[in-house]
CSV table of C-alpha atoms and ligand atoms in Angstrom, one decimal:
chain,number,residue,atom,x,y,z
A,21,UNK,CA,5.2,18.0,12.7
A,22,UNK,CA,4.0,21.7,12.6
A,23,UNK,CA,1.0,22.3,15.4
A,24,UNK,CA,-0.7,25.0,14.4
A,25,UNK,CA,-3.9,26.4,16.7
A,26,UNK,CA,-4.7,29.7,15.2
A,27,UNK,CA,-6.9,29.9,12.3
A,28,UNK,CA,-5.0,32.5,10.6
A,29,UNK,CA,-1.5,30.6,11.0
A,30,UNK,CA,-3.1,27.9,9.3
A,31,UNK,CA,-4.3,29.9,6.3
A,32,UNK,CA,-0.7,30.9,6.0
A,33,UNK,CA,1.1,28.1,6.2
A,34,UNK,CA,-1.9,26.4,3.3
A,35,UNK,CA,-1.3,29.3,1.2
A,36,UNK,CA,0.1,28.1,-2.2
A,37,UNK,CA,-0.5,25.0,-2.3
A,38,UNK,CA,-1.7,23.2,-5.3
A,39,UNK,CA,-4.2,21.0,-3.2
A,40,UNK,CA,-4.9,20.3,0.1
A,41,UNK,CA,-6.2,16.7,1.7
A,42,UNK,CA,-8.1,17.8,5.2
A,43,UNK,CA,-8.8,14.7,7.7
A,44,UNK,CA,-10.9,15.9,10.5
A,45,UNK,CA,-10.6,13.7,13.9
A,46,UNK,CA,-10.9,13.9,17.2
A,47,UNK,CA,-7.4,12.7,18.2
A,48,UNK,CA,-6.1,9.6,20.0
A,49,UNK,CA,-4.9,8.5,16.4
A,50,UNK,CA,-5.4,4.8,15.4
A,51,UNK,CA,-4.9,2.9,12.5
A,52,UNK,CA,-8.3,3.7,10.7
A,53,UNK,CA,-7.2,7.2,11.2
A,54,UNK,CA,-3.5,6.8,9.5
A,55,UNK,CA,-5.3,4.9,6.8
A,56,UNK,CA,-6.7,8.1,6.0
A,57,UNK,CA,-3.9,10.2,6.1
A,58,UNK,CA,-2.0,7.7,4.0
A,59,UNK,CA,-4.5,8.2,1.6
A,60,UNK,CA,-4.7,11.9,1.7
A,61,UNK,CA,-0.7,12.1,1.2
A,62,UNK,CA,-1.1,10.1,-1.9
A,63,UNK,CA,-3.8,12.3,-3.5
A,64,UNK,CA,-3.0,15.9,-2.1
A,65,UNK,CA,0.5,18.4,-2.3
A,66,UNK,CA,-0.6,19.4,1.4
A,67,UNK,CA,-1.9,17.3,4.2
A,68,UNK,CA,-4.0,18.7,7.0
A,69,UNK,CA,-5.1,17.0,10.2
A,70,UNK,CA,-7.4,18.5,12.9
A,71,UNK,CA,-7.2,17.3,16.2
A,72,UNK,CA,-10.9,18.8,18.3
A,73,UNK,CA,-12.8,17.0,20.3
A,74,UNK,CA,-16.0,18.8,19.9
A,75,UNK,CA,-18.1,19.3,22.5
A,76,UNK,CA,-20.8,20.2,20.9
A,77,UNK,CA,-21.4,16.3,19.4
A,78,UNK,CA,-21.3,14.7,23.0
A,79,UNK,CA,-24.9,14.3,24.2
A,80,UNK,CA,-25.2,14.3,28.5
A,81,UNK,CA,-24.1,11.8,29.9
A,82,UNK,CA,-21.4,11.0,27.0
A,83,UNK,CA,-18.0,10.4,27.2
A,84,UNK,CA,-16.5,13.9,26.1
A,85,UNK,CA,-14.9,14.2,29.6
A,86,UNK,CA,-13.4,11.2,29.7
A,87,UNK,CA,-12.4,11.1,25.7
A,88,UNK,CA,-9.0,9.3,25.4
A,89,UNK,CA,-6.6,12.3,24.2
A,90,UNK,CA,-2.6,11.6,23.6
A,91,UNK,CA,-0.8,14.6,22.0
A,92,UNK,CA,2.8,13.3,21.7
A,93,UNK,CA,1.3,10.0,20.3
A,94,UNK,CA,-0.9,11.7,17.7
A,95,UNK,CA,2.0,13.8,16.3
A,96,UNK,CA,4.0,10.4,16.0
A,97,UNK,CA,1.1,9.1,14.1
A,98,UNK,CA,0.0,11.6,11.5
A,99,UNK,CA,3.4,12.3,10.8
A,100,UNK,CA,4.6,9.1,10.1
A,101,UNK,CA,1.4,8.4,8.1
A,102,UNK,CA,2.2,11.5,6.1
A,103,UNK,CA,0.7,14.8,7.5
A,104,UNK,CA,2.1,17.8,7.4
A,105,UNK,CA,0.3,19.8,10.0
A,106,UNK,CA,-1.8,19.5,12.6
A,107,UNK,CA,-4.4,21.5,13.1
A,108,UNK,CA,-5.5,22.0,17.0
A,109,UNK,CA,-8.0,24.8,18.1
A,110,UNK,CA,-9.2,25.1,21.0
A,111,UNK,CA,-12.9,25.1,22.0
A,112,UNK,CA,-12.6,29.1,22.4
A,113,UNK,CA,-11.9,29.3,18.9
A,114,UNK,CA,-14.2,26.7,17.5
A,115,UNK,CA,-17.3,28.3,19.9
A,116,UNK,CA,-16.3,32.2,20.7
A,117,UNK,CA,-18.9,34.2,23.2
A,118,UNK,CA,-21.9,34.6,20.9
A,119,UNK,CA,-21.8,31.7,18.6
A,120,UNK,CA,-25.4,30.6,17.7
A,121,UNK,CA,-25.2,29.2,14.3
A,122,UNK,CA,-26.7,25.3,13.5
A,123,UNK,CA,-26.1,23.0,10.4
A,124,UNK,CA,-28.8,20.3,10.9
A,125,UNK,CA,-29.2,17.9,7.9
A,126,UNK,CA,-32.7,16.3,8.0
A,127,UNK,CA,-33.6,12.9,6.9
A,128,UNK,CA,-30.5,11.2,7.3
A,129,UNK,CA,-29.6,12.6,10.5
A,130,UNK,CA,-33.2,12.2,12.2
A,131,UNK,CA,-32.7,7.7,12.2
A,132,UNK,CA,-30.2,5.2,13.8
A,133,UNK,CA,-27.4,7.3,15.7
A,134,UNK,CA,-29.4,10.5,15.1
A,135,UNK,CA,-32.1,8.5,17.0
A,136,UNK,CA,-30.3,7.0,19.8
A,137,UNK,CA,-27.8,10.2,19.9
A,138,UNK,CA,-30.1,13.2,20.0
A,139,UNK,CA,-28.2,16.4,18.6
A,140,UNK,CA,-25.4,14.4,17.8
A,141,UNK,CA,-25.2,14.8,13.9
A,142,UNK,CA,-26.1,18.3,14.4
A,143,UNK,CA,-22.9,19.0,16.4
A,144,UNK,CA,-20.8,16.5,13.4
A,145,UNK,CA,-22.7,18.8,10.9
A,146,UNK,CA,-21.8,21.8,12.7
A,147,UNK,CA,-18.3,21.2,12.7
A,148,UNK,CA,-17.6,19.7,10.1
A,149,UNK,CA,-18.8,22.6,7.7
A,150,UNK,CA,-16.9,25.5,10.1
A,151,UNK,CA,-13.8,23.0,9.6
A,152,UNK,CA,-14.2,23.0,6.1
A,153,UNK,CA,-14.5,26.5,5.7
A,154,UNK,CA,-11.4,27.0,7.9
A,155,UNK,CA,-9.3,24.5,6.4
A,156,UNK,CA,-10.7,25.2,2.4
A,157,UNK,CA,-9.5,21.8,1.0
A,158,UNK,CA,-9.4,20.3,-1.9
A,159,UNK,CA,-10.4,16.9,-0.7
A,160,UNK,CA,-11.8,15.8,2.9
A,161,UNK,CA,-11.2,12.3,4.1
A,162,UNK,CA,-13.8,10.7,5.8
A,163,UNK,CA,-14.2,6.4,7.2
A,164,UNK,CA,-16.9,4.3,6.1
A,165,UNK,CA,-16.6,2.9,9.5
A,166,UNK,CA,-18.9,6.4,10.5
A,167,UNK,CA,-21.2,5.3,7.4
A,168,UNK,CA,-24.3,8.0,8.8
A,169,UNK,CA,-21.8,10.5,9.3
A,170,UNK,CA,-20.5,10.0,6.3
A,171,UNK,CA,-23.8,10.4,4.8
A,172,UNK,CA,-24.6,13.3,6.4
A,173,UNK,CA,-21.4,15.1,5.4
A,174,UNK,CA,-22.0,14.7,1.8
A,175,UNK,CA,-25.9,15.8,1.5
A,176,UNK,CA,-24.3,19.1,3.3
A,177,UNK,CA,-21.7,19.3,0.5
A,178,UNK,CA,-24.4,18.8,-1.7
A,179,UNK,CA,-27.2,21.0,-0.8
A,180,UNK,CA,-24.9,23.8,0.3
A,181,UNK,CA,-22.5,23.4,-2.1
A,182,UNK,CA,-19.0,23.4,0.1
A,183,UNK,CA,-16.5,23.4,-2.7
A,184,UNK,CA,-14.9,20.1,-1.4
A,185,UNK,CA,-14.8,16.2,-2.6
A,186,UNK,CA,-15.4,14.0,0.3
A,187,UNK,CA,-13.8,11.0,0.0
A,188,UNK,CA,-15.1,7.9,1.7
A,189,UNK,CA,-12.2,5.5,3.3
A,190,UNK,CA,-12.8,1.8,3.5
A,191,UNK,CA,-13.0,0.3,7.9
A,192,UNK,CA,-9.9,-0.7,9.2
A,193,UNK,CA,-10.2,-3.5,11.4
A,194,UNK,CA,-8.3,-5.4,14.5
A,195,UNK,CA,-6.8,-9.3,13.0
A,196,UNK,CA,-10.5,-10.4,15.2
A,197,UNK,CA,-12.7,-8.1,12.3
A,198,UNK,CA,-13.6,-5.3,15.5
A,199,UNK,CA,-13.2,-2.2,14.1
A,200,UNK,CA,-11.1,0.1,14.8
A,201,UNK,CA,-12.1,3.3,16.9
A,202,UNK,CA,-10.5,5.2,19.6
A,203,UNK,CA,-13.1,4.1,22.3
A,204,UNK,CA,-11.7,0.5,22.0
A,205,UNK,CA,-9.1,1.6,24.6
A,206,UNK,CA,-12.0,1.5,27.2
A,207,UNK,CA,-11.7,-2.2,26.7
A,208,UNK,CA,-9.7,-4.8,27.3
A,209,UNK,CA,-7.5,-7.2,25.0
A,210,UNK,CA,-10.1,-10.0,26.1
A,211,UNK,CA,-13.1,-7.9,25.8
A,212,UNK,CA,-11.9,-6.4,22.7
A,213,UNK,CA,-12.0,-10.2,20.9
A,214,UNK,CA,-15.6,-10.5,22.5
A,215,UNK,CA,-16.6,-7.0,21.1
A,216,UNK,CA,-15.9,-8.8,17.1
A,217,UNK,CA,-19.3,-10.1,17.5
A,218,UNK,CA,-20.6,-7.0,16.3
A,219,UNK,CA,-18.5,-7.9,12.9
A,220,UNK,CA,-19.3,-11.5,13.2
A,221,UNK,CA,-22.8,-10.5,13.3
A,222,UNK,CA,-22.5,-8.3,10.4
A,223,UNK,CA,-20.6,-11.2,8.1
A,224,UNK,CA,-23.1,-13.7,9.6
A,225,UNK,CA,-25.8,-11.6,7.4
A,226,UNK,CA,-23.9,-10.7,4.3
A,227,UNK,CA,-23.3,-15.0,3.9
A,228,UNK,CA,-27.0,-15.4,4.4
A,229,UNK,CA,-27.5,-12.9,1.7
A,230,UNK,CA,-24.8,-14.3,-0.3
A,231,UNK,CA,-26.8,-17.9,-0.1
A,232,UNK,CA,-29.8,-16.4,-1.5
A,233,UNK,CA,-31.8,-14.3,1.3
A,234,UNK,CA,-33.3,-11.3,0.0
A,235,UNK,CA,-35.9,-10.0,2.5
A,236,UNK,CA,-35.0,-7.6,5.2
A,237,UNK,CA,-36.2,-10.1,8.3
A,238,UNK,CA,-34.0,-13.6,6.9
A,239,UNK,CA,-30.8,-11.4,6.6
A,240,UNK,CA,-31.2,-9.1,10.0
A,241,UNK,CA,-31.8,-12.7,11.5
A,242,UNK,CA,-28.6,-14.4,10.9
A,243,UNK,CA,-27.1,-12.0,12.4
A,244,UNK,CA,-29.2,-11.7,15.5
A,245,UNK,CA,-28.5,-15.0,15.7
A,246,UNK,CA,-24.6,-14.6,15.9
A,247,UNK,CA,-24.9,-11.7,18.7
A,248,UNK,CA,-27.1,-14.2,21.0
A,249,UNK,CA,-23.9,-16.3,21.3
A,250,UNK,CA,-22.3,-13.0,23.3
A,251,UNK,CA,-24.4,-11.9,26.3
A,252,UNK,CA,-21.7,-8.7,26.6
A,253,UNK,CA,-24.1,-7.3,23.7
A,254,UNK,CA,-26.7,-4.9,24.7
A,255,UNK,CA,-28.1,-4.3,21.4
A,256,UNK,CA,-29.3,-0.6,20.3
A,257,UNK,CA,-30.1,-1.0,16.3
A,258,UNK,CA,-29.1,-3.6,14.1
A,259,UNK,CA,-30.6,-2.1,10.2
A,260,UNK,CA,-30.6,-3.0,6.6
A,261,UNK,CA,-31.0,0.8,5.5
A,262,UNK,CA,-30.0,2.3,1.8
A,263,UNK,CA,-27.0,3.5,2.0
A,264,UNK,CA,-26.9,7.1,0.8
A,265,UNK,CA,-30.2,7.8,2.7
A,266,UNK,CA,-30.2,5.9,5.1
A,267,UNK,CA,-34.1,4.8,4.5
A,268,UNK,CA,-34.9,1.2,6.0
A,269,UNK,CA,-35.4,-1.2,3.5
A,270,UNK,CA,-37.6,-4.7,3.8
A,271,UNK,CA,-35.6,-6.4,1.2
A,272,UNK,CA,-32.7,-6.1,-0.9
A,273,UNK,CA,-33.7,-5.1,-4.5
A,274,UNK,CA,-30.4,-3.3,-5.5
A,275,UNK,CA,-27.2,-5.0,-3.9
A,276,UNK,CA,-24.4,-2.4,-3.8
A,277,UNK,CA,-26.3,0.6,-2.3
A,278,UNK,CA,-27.6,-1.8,0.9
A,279,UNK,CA,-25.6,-1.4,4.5
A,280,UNK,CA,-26.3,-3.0,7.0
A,281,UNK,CA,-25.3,-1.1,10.7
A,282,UNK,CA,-25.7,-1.5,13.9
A,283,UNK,CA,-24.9,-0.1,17.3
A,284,UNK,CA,-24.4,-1.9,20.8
A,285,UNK,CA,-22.7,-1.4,24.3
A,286,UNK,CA,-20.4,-4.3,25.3
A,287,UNK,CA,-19.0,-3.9,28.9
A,288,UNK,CA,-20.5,-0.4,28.7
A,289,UNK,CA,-18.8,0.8,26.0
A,290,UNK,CA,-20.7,2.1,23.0
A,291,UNK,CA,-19.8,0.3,19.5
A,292,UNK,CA,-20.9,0.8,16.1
A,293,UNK,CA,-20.3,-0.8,12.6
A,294,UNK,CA,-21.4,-1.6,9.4
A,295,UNK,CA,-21.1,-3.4,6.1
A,296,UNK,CA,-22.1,-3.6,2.3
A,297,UNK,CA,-24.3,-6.1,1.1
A,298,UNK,CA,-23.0,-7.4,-1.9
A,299,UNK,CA,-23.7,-11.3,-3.7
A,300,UNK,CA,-19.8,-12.3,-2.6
A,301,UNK,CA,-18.8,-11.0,0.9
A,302,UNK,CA,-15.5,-12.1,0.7
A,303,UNK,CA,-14.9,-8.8,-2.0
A,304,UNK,CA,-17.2,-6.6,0.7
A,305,UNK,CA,-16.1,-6.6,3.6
A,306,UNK,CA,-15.0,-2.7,4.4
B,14,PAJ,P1,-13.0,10.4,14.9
B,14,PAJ,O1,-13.9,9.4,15.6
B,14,PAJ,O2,-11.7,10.8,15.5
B,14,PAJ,O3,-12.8,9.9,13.5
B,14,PAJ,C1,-12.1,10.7,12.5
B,14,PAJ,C2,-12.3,10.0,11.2
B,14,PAJ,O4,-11.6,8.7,11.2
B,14,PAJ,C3,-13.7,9.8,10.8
B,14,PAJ,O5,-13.9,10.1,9.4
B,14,PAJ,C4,-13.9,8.3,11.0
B,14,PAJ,O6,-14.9,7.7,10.3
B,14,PAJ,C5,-12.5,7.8,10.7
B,14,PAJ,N1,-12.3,6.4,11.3
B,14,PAJ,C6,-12.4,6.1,12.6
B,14,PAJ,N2,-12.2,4.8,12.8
B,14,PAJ,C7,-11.9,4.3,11.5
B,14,PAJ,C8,-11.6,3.0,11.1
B,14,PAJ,N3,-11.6,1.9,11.9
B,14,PAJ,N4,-11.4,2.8,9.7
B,14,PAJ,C9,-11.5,3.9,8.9
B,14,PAJ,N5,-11.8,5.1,9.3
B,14,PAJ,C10,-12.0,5.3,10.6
B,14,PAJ,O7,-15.5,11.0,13.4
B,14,PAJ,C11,-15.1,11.9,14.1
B,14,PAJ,O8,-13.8,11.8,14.7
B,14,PAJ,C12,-15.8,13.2,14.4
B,14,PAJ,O9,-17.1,13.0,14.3
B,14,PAJ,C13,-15.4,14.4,13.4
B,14,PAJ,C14,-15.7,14.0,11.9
B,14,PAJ,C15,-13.9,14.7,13.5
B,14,PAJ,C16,-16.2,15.6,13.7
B,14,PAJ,O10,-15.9,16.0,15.0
């Protein structure tokens, strides 16, 4: 597995190929992440994974000091889910002296995680685009478990027309339904299985949907009632939104473009998660 940390090594060793799949992360490689590397090696002739934590995305008081990192681990892990390289700049390259530039994305960044996470999706945004721009793919991989992010990464694609397709990657989840994420290593095995509330929670309102619940306050209700069986959860947002823009909704009209996300600390760890709203959950679950 090639590590390559200068931007100008990396254009060489892209150079010729017939398409390139680019999965941005910031390291500490899971399963959610493989997934999307799996998927990249199945679509793309090169695969591409960068490994930054960026600090411009932390807020004060986040975790970027303490951000789990593991090198050795994460070069066992993209290349047996197919990468090719990997790569790694450093925040010198990312952010030179002098760097002053912003992407902000309104609208969809300004609610939920944008709201609780101020400057957040400005630093994701921010990235994101000078990562495209170094990497030039053909494709860029993205989870569903980030749905805002995801969001917000293609109305920048779209309004500033980044000659990429984004491709939006289905939540891999633990056997308890918790999703996957790097900052589940803050927890325990135990705490872990108490953090699947959030997913119970979620399931709880896509079966009162199912059974016939259309407005906004019956289906956020089921599953406020599933998170008062946990008193770990400190509850930030739980939302029934549209999904592209992220607008709040009071009742389902149009299944299929509904999500329904929330955010919570469990044993001070931050969480988040979501799911579709569709008539059968049991074909909707990612
Ligand atoms: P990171 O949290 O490392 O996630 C990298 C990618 O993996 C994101 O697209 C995220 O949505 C996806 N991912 C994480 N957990 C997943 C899961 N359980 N199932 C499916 N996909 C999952 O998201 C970031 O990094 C950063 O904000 C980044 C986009 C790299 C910009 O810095």
């Amino acid at each position: 597995m090639e590590l390559i940390e200068s931007p100008t090594e990396l254009r060489a060793a892209l150079g010729g190929a017939d398409s390139v799949g680019f999965v941005p992360t910031m390291g500490y490689l899971h399963g959610g992440h493989a997934h999307l590397i799996e998927r990249a090696r199945a679509e793309n002739d090169r695969v591409v994974v960068s490994i930054f934590v960026n600090p411009l995305q932390f807020g004060v008081g986040e975790d970027l000091s303490r951000y789990p990192r593991d090198l050795d681990r994460d070069r066992q892990v993209a290349g047996t889910a197919g990468a090719d390289l990997i790569f790694l700049p450093s925040v010198a390259t990312m952010y030179p002296a002098g760097f002053a530039t912003r992407v902000d994305v309104s609208g969809v960044s300004d609610t939920l995680e944008g709201a609780s996470r101020s400057g957040h999706f400005t630093g994701v945004a921010t990235v994101v685009l000078k990562l495209l721009n170094l990497v030039r793919p053909t494709r860029a991989y993205f989870g569903e478990k980030d749905w805002q992010q995801l969001a917000v990464v293609r109305r920048i694609v779209r309004d500033l027309d980044v000659p990429v397709e984004i491709v939006g990657c289905p939540t891999v989840r633990e056997p308890s339904g918790l999703a996957r994420s790097s900052r589940n290593s803050y927890l325990t095995p135990e705490q872990q299985d108490r953090a699947s509330v959030l997913f119970r929670a979620l399931r709880a309102a896509q079966g009162a949907y199912a059974r016939g619940a259309g407005r906004s306050e019956a289906i956020l209700g089921a599953a406020r009632e599933a998170l008062a069986g946990e008193p770990a959860v400190e509850l930030d947002y739980l939302a029934l939104v549209e999904g592209e823009t992220l607008a709040p909704l009071t009742a389902v009209v149009t299944p299929h473009t509904a999500r329904l996300l929330i955010a919570a600390r469990l044993f001070g760890v931050r969480l988040i998660d979501n799911v579709p709203l569709v008539p059968d959950p049991s074909g909707g679950t990612a």
